[in-house]
mmCIF file of C-alpha atoms and ligand atoms in Angstrom:
data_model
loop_
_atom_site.group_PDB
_atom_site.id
_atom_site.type_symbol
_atom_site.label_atom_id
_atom_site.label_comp_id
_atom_site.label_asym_id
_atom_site.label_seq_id
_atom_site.Cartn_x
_atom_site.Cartn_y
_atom_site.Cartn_z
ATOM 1 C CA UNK A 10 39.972 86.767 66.687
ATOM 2 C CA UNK A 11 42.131 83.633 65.513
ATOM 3 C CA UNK A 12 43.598 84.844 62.151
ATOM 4 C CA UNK A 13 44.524 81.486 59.558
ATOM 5 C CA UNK A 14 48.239 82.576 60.194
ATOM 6 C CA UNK A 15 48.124 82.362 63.677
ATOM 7 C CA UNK A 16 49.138 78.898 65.536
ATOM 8 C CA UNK A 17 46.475 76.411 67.351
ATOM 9 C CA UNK A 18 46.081 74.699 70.062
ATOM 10 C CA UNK A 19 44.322 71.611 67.789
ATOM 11 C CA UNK A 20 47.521 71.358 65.518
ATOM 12 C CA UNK A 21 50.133 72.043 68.166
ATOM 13 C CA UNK A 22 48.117 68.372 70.116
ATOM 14 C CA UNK A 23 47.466 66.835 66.393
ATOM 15 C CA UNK A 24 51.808 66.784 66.400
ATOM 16 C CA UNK A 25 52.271 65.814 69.824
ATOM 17 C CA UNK A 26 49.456 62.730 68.996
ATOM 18 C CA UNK A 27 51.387 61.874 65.670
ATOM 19 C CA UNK A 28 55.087 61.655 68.114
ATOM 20 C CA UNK A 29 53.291 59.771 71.267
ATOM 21 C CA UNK A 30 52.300 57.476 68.413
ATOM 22 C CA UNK A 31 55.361 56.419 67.453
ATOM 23 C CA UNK A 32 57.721 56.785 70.584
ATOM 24 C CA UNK A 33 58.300 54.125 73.504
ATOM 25 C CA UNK A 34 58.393 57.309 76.401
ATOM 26 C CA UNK A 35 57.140 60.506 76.165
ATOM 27 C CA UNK A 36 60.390 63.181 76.829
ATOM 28 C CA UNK A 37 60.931 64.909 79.780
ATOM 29 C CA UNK A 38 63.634 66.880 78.538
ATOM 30 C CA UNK A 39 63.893 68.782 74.970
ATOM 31 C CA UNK A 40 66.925 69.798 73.632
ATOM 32 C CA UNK A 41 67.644 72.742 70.333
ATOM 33 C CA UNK A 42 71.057 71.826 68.918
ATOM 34 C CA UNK A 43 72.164 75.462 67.247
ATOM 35 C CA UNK A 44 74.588 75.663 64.287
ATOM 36 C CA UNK A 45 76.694 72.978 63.736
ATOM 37 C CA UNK A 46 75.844 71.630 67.230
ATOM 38 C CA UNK A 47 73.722 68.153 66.077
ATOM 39 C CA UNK A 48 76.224 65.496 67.103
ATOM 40 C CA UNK A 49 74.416 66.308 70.511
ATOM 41 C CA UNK A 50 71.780 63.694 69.605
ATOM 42 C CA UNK A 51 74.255 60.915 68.751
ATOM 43 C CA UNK A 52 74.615 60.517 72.450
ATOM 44 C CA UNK A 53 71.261 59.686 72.911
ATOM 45 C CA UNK A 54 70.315 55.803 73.184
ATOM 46 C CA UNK A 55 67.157 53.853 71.998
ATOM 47 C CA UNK A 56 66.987 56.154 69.219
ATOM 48 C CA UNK A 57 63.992 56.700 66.973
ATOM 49 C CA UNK A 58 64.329 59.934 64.278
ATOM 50 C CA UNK A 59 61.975 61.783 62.415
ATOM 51 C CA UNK A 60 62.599 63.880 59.568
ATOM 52 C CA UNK A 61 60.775 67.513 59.924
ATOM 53 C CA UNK A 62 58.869 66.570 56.411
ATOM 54 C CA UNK A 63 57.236 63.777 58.009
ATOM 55 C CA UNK A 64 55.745 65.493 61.022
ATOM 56 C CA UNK A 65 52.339 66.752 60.739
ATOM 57 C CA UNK A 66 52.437 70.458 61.119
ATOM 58 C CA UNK A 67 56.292 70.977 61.626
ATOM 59 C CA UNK A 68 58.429 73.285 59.528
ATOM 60 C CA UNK A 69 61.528 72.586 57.481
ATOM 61 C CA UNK A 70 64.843 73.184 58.231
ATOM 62 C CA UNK A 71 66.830 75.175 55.223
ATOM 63 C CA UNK A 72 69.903 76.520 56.743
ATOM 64 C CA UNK A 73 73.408 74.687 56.372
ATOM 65 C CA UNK A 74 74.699 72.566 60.040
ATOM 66 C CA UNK A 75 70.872 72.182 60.472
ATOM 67 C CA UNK A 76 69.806 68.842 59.664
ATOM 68 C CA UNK A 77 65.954 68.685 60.409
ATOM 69 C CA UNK A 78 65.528 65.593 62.553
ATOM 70 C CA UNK A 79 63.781 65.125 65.602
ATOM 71 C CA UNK A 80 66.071 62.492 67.851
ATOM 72 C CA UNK A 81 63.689 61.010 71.052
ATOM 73 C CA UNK A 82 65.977 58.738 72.787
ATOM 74 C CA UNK A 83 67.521 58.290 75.984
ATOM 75 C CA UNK A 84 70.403 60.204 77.988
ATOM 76 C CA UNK A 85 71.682 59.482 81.267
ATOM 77 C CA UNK A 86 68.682 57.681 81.885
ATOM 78 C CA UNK A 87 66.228 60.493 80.971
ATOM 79 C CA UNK A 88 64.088 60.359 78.461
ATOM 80 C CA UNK A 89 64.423 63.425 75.883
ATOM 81 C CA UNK A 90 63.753 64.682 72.218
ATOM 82 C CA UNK A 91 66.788 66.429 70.387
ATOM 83 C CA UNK A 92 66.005 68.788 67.956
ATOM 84 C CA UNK A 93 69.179 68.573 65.137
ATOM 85 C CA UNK A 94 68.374 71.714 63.934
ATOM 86 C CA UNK A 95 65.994 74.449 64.652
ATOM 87 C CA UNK A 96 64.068 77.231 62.654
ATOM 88 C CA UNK A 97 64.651 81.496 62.781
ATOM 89 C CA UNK A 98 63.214 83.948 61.440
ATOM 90 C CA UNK A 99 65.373 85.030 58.856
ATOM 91 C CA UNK A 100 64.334 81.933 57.375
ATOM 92 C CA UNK A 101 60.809 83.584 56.310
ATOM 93 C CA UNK A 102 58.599 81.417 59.325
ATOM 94 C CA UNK A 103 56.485 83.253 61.362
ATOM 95 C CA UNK A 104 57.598 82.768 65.049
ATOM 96 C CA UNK A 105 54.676 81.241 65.989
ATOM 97 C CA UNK A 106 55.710 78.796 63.435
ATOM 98 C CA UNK A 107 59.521 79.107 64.646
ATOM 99 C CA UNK A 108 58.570 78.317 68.170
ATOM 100 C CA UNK A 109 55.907 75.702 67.670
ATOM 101 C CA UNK A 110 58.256 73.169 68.522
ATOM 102 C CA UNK A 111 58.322 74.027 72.011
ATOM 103 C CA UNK A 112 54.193 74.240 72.155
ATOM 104 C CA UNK A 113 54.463 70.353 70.833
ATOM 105 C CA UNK A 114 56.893 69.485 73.745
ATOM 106 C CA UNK A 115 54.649 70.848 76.226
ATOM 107 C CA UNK A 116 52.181 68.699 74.959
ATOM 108 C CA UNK A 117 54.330 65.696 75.038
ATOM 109 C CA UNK A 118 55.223 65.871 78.717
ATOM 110 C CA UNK A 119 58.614 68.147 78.631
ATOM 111 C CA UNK A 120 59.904 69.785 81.768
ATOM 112 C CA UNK A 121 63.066 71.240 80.859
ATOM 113 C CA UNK A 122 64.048 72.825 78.175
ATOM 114 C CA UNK A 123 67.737 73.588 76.860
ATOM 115 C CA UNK A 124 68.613 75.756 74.034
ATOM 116 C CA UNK A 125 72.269 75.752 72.326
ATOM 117 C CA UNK A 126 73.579 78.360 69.517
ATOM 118 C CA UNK A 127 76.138 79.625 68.195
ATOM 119 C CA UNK A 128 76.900 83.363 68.821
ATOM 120 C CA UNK A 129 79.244 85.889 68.014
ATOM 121 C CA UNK A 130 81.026 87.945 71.254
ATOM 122 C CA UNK A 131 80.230 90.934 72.393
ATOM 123 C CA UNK A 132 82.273 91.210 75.495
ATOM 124 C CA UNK A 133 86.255 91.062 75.807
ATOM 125 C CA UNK A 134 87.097 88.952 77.941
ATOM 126 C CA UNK A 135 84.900 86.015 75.914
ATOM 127 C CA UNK A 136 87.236 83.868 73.135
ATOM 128 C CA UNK A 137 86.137 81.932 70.225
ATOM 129 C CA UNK A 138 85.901 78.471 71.437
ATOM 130 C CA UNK A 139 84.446 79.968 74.788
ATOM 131 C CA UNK A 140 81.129 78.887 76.026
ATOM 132 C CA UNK A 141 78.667 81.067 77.832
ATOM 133 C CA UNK A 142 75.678 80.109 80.097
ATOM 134 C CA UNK A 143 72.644 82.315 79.746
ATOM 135 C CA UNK A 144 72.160 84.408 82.224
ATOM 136 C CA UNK A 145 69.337 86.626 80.711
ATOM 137 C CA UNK A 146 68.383 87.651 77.204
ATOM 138 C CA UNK A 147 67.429 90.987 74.846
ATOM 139 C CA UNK A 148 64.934 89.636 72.506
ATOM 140 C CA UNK A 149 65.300 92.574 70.086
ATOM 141 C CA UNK A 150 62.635 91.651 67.389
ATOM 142 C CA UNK A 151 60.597 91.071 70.852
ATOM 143 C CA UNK A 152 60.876 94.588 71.680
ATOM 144 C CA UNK A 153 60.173 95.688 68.472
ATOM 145 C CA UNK A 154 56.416 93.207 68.402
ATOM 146 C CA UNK A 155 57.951 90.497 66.649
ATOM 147 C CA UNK A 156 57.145 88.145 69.393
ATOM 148 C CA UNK A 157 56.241 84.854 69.253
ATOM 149 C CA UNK A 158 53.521 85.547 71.753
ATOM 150 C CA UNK A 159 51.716 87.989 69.604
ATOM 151 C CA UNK A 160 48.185 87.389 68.945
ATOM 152 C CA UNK A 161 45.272 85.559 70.258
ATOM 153 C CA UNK A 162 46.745 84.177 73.717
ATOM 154 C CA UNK A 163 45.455 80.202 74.279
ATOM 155 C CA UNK A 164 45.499 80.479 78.222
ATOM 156 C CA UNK A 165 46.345 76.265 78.115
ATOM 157 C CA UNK A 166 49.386 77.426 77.279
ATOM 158 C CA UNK A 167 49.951 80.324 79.022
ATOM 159 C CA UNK A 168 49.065 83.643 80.371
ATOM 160 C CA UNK A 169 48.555 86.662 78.073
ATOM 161 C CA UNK A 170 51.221 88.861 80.159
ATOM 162 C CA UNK A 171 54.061 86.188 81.344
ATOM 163 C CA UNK A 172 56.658 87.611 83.917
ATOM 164 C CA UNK A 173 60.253 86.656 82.082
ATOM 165 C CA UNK A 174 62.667 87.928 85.176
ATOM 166 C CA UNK A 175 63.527 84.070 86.077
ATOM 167 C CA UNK A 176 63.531 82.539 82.070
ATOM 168 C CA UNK A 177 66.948 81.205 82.600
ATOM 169 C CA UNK A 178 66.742 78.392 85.647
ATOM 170 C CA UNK A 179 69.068 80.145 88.191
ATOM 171 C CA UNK A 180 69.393 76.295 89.863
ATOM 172 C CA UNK A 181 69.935 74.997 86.614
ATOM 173 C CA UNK A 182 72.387 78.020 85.841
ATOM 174 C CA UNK A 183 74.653 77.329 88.961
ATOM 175 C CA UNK A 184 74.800 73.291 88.460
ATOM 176 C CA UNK A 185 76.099 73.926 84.537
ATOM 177 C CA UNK A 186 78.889 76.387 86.380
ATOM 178 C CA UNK A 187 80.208 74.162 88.495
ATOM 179 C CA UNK A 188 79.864 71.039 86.381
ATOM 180 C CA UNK A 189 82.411 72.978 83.748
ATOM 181 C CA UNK A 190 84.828 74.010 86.494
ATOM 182 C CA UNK A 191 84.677 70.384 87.611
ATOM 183 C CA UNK A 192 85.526 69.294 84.242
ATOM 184 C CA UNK A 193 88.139 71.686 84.068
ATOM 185 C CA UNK A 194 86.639 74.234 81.652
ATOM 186 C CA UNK A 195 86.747 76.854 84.029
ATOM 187 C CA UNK A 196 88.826 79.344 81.633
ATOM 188 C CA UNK A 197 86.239 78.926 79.034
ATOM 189 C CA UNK A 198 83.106 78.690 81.043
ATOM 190 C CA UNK A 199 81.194 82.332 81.174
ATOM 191 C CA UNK A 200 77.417 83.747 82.132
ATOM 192 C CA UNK A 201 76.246 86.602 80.012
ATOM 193 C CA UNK A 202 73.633 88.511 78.156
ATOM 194 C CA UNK A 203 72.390 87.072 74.917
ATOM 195 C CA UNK A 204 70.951 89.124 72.670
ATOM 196 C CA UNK A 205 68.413 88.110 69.925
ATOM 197 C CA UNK A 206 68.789 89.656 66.179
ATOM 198 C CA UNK A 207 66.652 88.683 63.164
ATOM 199 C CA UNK A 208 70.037 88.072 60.560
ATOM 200 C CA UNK A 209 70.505 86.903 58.546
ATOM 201 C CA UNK A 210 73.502 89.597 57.998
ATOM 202 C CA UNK A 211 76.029 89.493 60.687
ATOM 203 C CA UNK A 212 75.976 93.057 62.443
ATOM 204 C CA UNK A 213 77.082 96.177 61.441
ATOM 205 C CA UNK A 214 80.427 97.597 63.100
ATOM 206 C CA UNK A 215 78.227 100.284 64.306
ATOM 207 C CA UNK A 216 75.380 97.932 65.124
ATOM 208 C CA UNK A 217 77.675 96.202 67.405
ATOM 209 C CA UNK A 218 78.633 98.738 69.601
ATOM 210 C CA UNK A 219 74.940 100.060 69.934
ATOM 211 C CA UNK A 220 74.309 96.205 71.487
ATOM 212 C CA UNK A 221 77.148 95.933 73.398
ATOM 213 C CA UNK A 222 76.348 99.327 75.065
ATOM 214 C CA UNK A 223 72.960 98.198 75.866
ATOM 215 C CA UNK A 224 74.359 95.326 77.769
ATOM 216 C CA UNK A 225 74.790 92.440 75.378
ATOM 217 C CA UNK A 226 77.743 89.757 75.863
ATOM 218 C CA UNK A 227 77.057 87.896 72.735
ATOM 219 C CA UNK A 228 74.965 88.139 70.191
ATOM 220 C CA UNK A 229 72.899 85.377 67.739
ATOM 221 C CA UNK A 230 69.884 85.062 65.551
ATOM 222 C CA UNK A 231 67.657 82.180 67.439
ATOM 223 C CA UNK A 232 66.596 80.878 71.641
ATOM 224 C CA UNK A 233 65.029 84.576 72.617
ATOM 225 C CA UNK A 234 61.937 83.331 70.649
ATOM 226 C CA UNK A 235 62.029 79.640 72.247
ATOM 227 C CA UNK A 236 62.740 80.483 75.873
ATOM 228 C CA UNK A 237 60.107 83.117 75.530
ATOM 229 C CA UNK A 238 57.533 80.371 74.862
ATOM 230 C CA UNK A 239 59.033 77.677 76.737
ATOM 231 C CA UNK A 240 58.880 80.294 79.799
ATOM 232 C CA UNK A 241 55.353 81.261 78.512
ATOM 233 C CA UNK A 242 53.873 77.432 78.976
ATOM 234 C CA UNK A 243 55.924 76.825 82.300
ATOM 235 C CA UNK A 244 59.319 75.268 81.280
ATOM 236 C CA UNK A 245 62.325 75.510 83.071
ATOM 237 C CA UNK A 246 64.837 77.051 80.457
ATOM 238 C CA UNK A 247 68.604 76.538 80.171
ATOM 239 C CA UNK A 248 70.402 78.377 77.701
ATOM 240 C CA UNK A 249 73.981 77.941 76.502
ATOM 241 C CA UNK A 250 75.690 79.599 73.433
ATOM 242 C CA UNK A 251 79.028 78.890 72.003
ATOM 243 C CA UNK A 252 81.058 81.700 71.099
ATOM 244 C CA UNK A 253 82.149 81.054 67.452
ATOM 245 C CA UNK A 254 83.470 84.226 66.390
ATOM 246 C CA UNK A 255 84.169 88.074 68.269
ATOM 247 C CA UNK A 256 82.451 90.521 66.752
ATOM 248 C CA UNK A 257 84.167 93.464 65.351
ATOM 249 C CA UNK A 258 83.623 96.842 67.090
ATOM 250 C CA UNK A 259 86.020 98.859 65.140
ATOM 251 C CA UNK A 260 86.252 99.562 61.776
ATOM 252 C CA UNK A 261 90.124 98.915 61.962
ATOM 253 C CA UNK A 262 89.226 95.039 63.208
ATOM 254 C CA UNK A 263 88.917 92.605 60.774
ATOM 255 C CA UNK A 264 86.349 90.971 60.741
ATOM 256 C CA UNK A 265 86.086 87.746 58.869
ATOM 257 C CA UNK A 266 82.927 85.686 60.435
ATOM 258 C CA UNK A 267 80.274 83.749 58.264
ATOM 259 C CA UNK A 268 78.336 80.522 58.497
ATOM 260 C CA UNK A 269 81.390 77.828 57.281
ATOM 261 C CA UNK A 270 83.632 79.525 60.242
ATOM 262 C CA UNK A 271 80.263 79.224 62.472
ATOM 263 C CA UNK A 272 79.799 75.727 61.723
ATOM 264 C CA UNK A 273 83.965 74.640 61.874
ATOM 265 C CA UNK A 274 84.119 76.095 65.573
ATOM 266 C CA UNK A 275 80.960 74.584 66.770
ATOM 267 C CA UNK A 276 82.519 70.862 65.041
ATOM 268 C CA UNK A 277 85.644 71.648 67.073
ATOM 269 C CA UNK A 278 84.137 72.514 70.467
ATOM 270 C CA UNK A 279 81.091 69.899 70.059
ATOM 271 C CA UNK A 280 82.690 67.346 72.271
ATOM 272 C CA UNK A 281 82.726 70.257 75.415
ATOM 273 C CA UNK A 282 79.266 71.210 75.040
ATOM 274 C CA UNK A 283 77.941 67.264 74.409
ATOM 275 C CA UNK A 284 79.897 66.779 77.874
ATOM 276 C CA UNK A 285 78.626 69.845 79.841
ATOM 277 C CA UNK A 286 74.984 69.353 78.632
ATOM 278 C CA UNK A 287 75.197 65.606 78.640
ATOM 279 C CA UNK A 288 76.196 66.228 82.650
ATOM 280 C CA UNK A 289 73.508 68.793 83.261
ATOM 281 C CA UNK A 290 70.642 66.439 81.728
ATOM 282 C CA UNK A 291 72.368 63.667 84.238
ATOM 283 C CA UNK A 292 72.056 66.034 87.266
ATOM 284 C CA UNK A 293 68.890 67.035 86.930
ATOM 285 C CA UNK A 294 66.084 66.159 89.753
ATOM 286 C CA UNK A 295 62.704 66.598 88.660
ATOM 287 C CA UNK A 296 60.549 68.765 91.202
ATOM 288 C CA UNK A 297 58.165 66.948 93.433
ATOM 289 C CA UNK A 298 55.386 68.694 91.287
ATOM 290 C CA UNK A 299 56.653 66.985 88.169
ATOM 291 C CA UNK A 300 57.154 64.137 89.623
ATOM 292 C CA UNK A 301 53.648 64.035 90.183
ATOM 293 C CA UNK A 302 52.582 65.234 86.596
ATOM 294 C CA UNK A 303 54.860 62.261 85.380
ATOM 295 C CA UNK A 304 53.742 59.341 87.665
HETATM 296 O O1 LIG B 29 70.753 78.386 65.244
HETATM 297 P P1 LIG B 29 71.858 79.261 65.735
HETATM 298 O O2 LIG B 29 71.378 80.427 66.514
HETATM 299 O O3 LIG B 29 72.929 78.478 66.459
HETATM 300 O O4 LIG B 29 72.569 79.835 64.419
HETATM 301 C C1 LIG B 29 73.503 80.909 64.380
HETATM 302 C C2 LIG B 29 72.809 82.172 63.940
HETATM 303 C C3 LIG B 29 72.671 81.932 62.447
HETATM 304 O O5 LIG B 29 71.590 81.102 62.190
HETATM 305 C C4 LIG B 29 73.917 81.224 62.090
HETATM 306 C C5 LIG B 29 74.971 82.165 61.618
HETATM 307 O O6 LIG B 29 76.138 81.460 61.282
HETATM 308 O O7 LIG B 29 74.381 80.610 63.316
#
């Protein structure tokens, strides 16, 4: 039974009509710019931007370092859409509504997708400034129903019971490695567990340790819900957080993270991530399958 607040198919391909519209190539490569993390799409060329208000269907951004704007242009030759700013769900959307971004870029051709945030660490060894790949994620709200794959499943999407053991490309994993030791980020460069919390609060000393014990390396409040989908409709996911704060696990630590600090690390460590992803996008060769889809 399709209830009025679930998502369809017929709006998700109503967007992705309204963007083919108005864009010279349909993307092959979609990329979420987390907190503070934008500037991403001002490396793109060809540029044509969309405001979230204008597009049929879409949701508004509302948090601060989130602009709203869907960038399609091109980078290192490839066509792609950037969005400068994403939705969560502390915001009040539904994830179906939080994630229909991703059902649109299906629907416009995308292969790959990669996901950026901003994250606080869980693990010692990880500083602020650091970036870590994503190896694998806790989607806590997931485990908990809050998934964005709840409800009627549309099988042109997806199946209903999607296998998530290989979410995070292990080729596409590997290349972003050694492209940051190449560039000489190899101190700063990590691969961890991202875990997934609804926010907006930061944790909970206590709350902390319970996710660190359970296996988390950093923790955020966005990308479980994306890659789930993206995974669900067959995209290859890459997932990379920057570490903009440790999280306190003792009451004795202070512990002085909110959103201006979030947003003041990601505009000092933009330039590292523009270059790693901005090298990963450049290295990547589509799959003779896609290649097909695409001819
Ligand atoms: O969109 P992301 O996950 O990068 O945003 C993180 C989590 C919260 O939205 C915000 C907290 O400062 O940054």
């Amino acid at each position: 039974m399709q209830n009025k607040d679930d998502f369809r198919y017929e709006d998700c391909e109503e967007t992705a009509r309204w963007l083919l519209d108005r864009v010279q190539s349909p993307p092959v490569i979609a990329i979420i710019c987390g907190s503070g993390l934008g500037l991403l799409a001002d490396t793109l060329t060809d540029i044509k931007t969309f405001d979230y208000v204008q597009i049929p269907h879409f949701p508004t951004s509302t948090v601060a370092g989130h602009s709203g704007q869907l960038v399609f242009g091109i980078l290192q030759g490839k066509s792609c859409v950037v969005m400068k700013g994403r939705f969560h769900v502390y915001e009040g959307y539904p994830l179906w509504k939080v994630t229909l971004p991703i059902r649109v870029f299906k629907l416009l051709g995308v292969k790959v997708l990669m996901v950026t945030n901003a994250a606080g660490s869980l693990c010692e060894t990880y500083s602020t400034g650091d970036l870590m790949i994503i190896r694998d994620h806790i989607n806590m709200p997931g485990l908990a129903a809050l998934n964005p794959l709840r409800g009627p499943n549309d099988e042109r999407f997806g199946p209903r019971f999607p296998s998530l053991w290989d979410t995070y490309d292990k080729d596409l994993r590997s290349t972003a490695l050694e492209i940051a030791r190449r560039l000489g980020h190899t101190d700063l460069i990590h691969e961890g567990v991202y875990c997934m919390v609804g926010g907006p609060n930061f944790e909970s000393v206590a709350e902390a340790r319970f996710l660190q014990r359970l296996g988390a390396d950093a923790v955020g409040m966005s990308t479980a819900p994306e890659a789930v989908v993206a995974k669900h409709c067959g995209m290859r996911v890459f997932g990379l957080s920057l570490i903009t704060n440790r999280v306190a696990q003792a009451y004795e630590m202070v512990d002085s993270v909110d959103h201006t600090s979030v947003l003041e690390v990601g505009k000092q460590r933009s330039n590292v991530l523009q270059e790693l992803v901005t090298e990963l996008v450049k290295s990547i060769n589509f799959k003779e399958e896609d290649k097909q889809e695409l001819a």
